[in-house]
mmCIF file of C-alpha atoms in Angstrom:
data_model
loop_
_atom_site.group_PDB
_atom_site.id
_atom_site.type_symbol
_atom_site.label_atom_id
_atom_site.label_comp_id
_atom_site.label_asym_id
_atom_site.label_seq_id
_atom_site.Cartn_x
_atom_site.Cartn_y
_atom_site.Cartn_z
ATOM 1 C CA MET A 228 65.576 108.084 101.901
ATOM 2 C CA LEU A 229 68.948 107.433 100.312
ATOM 3 C CA TYR A 230 71.728 110.021 100.505
ATOM 4 C CA SER A 231 75.028 110.192 98.663
ATOM 5 C CA ILE A 232 78.111 111.210 100.575
ATOM 6 C CA VAL A 233 80.919 112.185 98.219
ATOM 7 C CA CYS A 234 84.206 112.867 99.959
ATOM 8 C CA GLN A 235 87.469 114.343 98.704
ATOM 9 C CA ASP A 236 90.746 113.449 100.394
ATOM 10 C CA VAL A 237 93.391 115.977 101.331
ATOM 11 C CA GLU A 238 96.701 115.638 99.504
ATOM 12 C CA GLY A 239 98.915 112.938 101.038
ATOM 13 C CA SER A 240 96.106 111.318 103.033
ATOM 14 C CA LEU A 241 97.209 107.682 102.774
ATOM 15 C CA GLU A 242 98.886 107.338 106.188
ATOM 16 C CA ALA A 243 96.022 109.033 108.068
ATOM 17 C CA ARG A 244 93.494 107.058 105.999
ATOM 18 C CA MET A 245 95.073 103.723 106.925
ATOM 19 C CA ALA A 246 95.257 104.672 110.614
ATOM 20 C CA ALA A 247 91.572 105.691 110.753
ATOM 21 C CA ARG A 248 90.330 102.856 108.524
ATOM 22 C CA PRO A 249 89.222 100.354 111.235
ATOM 23 C CA PRO A 250 86.730 102.703 112.955
ATOM 24 C CA HIS A 251 85.627 104.074 109.560
ATOM 25 C CA LEU A 252 84.832 100.541 108.348
ATOM 26 C CA ALA A 253 83.085 99.684 111.623
ATOM 27 C CA ARG A 254 80.598 102.530 111.050
ATOM 28 C CA LEU A 255 79.961 101.369 107.483
ATOM 29 C CA GLU A 256 79.502 97.785 108.676
ATOM 30 C CA ALA A 257 76.932 99.001 111.212
ATOM 31 C CA LEU A 258 74.966 100.672 108.390
ATOM 32 C CA ARG A 259 75.255 97.481 106.330
ATOM 33 C CA ASP A 260 74.113 95.295 109.223
ATOM 34 C CA ALA A 261 71.095 97.574 109.712
ATOM 35 C CA GLY A 262 70.217 97.154 106.016
ATOM 36 C CA ARG A 263 70.857 100.847 105.296
ATOM 37 C CA LEU A 264 74.049 100.746 103.187
ATOM 38 C CA ALA A 265 73.585 100.637 99.406
ATOM 39 C CA ILE A 266 77.267 100.950 98.430
ATOM 40 C CA ALA A 267 80.521 102.363 99.754
ATOM 41 C CA GLY A 268 84.111 102.504 98.621
ATOM 42 C CA PRO A 269 87.174 104.614 97.925
ATOM 43 C CA ASN A 270 88.288 106.318 94.723
ATOM 44 C CA PRO A 271 91.831 105.177 93.852
ATOM 45 C CA ALA A 272 94.068 108.137 93.000
ATOM 46 C CA ILE A 273 95.266 106.308 89.871
ATOM 47 C CA ASP A 274 93.564 103.991 87.393
ATOM 48 C CA SER A 275 94.122 100.858 89.472
ATOM 49 C CA GLU A 276 92.164 98.807 91.990
ATOM 50 C CA ALA A 277 95.374 98.559 94.044
ATOM 51 C CA PRO A 278 96.897 102.063 93.879
ATOM 52 C CA GLY A 279 99.660 101.367 96.416
ATOM 53 C CA GLU A 280 101.509 104.492 97.480
ATOM 54 C CA ALA A 281 99.379 106.645 95.152
ATOM 55 C CA GLY A 282 96.573 106.167 97.661
ATOM 56 C CA PHE A 283 93.048 107.426 97.238
ATOM 57 C CA SER A 284 91.444 110.681 96.176
ATOM 58 C CA GLY A 285 88.160 110.275 98.037
ATOM 59 C CA SER A 286 85.215 108.023 98.783
ATOM 60 C CA VAL A 287 81.575 107.498 97.864
ATOM 61 C CA ILE A 288 78.901 106.262 100.268
ATOM 62 C CA ILE A 289 75.229 105.809 99.454
ATOM 63 C CA ALA A 290 73.111 104.948 102.464
ATOM 64 C CA GLU A 291 69.667 105.378 103.958
ATOM 65 C CA PHE A 292 69.076 108.002 106.626
ATOM 66 C CA ALA A 293 65.932 109.514 108.144
ATOM 67 C CA SER A 294 66.787 112.994 106.868
ATOM 68 C CA LEU A 295 69.425 115.108 105.166
ATOM 69 C CA GLU A 296 70.338 116.477 108.592
ATOM 70 C CA ASP A 297 70.902 112.941 109.951
ATOM 71 C CA ALA A 298 73.033 112.030 106.933
ATOM 72 C CA GLN A 299 75.124 115.189 107.374
ATOM 73 C CA LYS A 300 75.616 114.514 111.101
ATOM 74 C CA TRP A 301 76.699 110.950 110.315
ATOM 75 C CA ALA A 302 79.156 112.187 107.666
ATOM 76 C CA ASP A 303 80.561 114.883 109.971
ATOM 77 C CA ALA A 304 81.298 112.269 112.648
ATOM 78 C CA ASP A 305 83.196 109.939 110.303
ATOM 79 C CA PRO A 306 86.646 108.927 111.602
ATOM 80 C CA PHE A 307 88.149 110.048 108.277
ATOM 81 C CA VAL A 308 86.755 113.553 108.869
ATOM 82 C CA ILE A 309 88.052 113.596 112.440
ATOM 83 C CA ALA A 310 91.500 112.323 111.344
ATOM 84 C CA GLY A 311 91.781 114.982 108.635
ATOM 85 C CA VAL A 312 91.643 112.510 105.726
ATOM 86 C CA TYR A 313 88.751 114.291 104.019
ATOM 87 C CA ALA A 314 89.000 117.864 102.812
ATOM 88 C CA SER A 315 85.256 117.823 102.159
ATOM 89 C CA ALA A 316 82.213 115.577 102.479
ATOM 90 C CA GLU A 317 79.234 116.632 100.373
ATOM 91 C CA VAL A 318 75.884 115.102 101.317
ATOM 92 C CA LYS A 319 72.932 115.127 98.918
ATOM 93 C CA PRO A 320 69.615 113.310 98.604
ATOM 94 C CA PHE A 321 69.913 110.379 96.184
ATOM 95 C CA LYS A 322 67.161 108.811 94.094
ATOM 96 C CA GLN A 323 68.085 105.384 92.805
ATOM 97 C CA THR A 324 66.785 104.784 89.292
ATOM 98 C CA LEU A 325 68.788 101.723 88.203
ATOM 99 C CA PRO A 326 69.292 98.864 88.763
#
């Protein structure tokens, strides 16, 4: 089943986010390579695809996991969680309707 993982950054997270980005991306790439990643990306803190020093306010990941518990464990082990980038990571079942 698909699960959405909606994360909110702590204030001033840009430096920690950039430092933890390589292992964070590696985990997402592993999901993609396994055919389990639907979409993933950050939320710019301002209305711009390249927010610069404004940084990001969070992230959204939609991926396939065997259970809600597995999705939560995966989210809890994210390098952004470990590095203190995320203030929260909410995991919910997701039912794709469109496209």
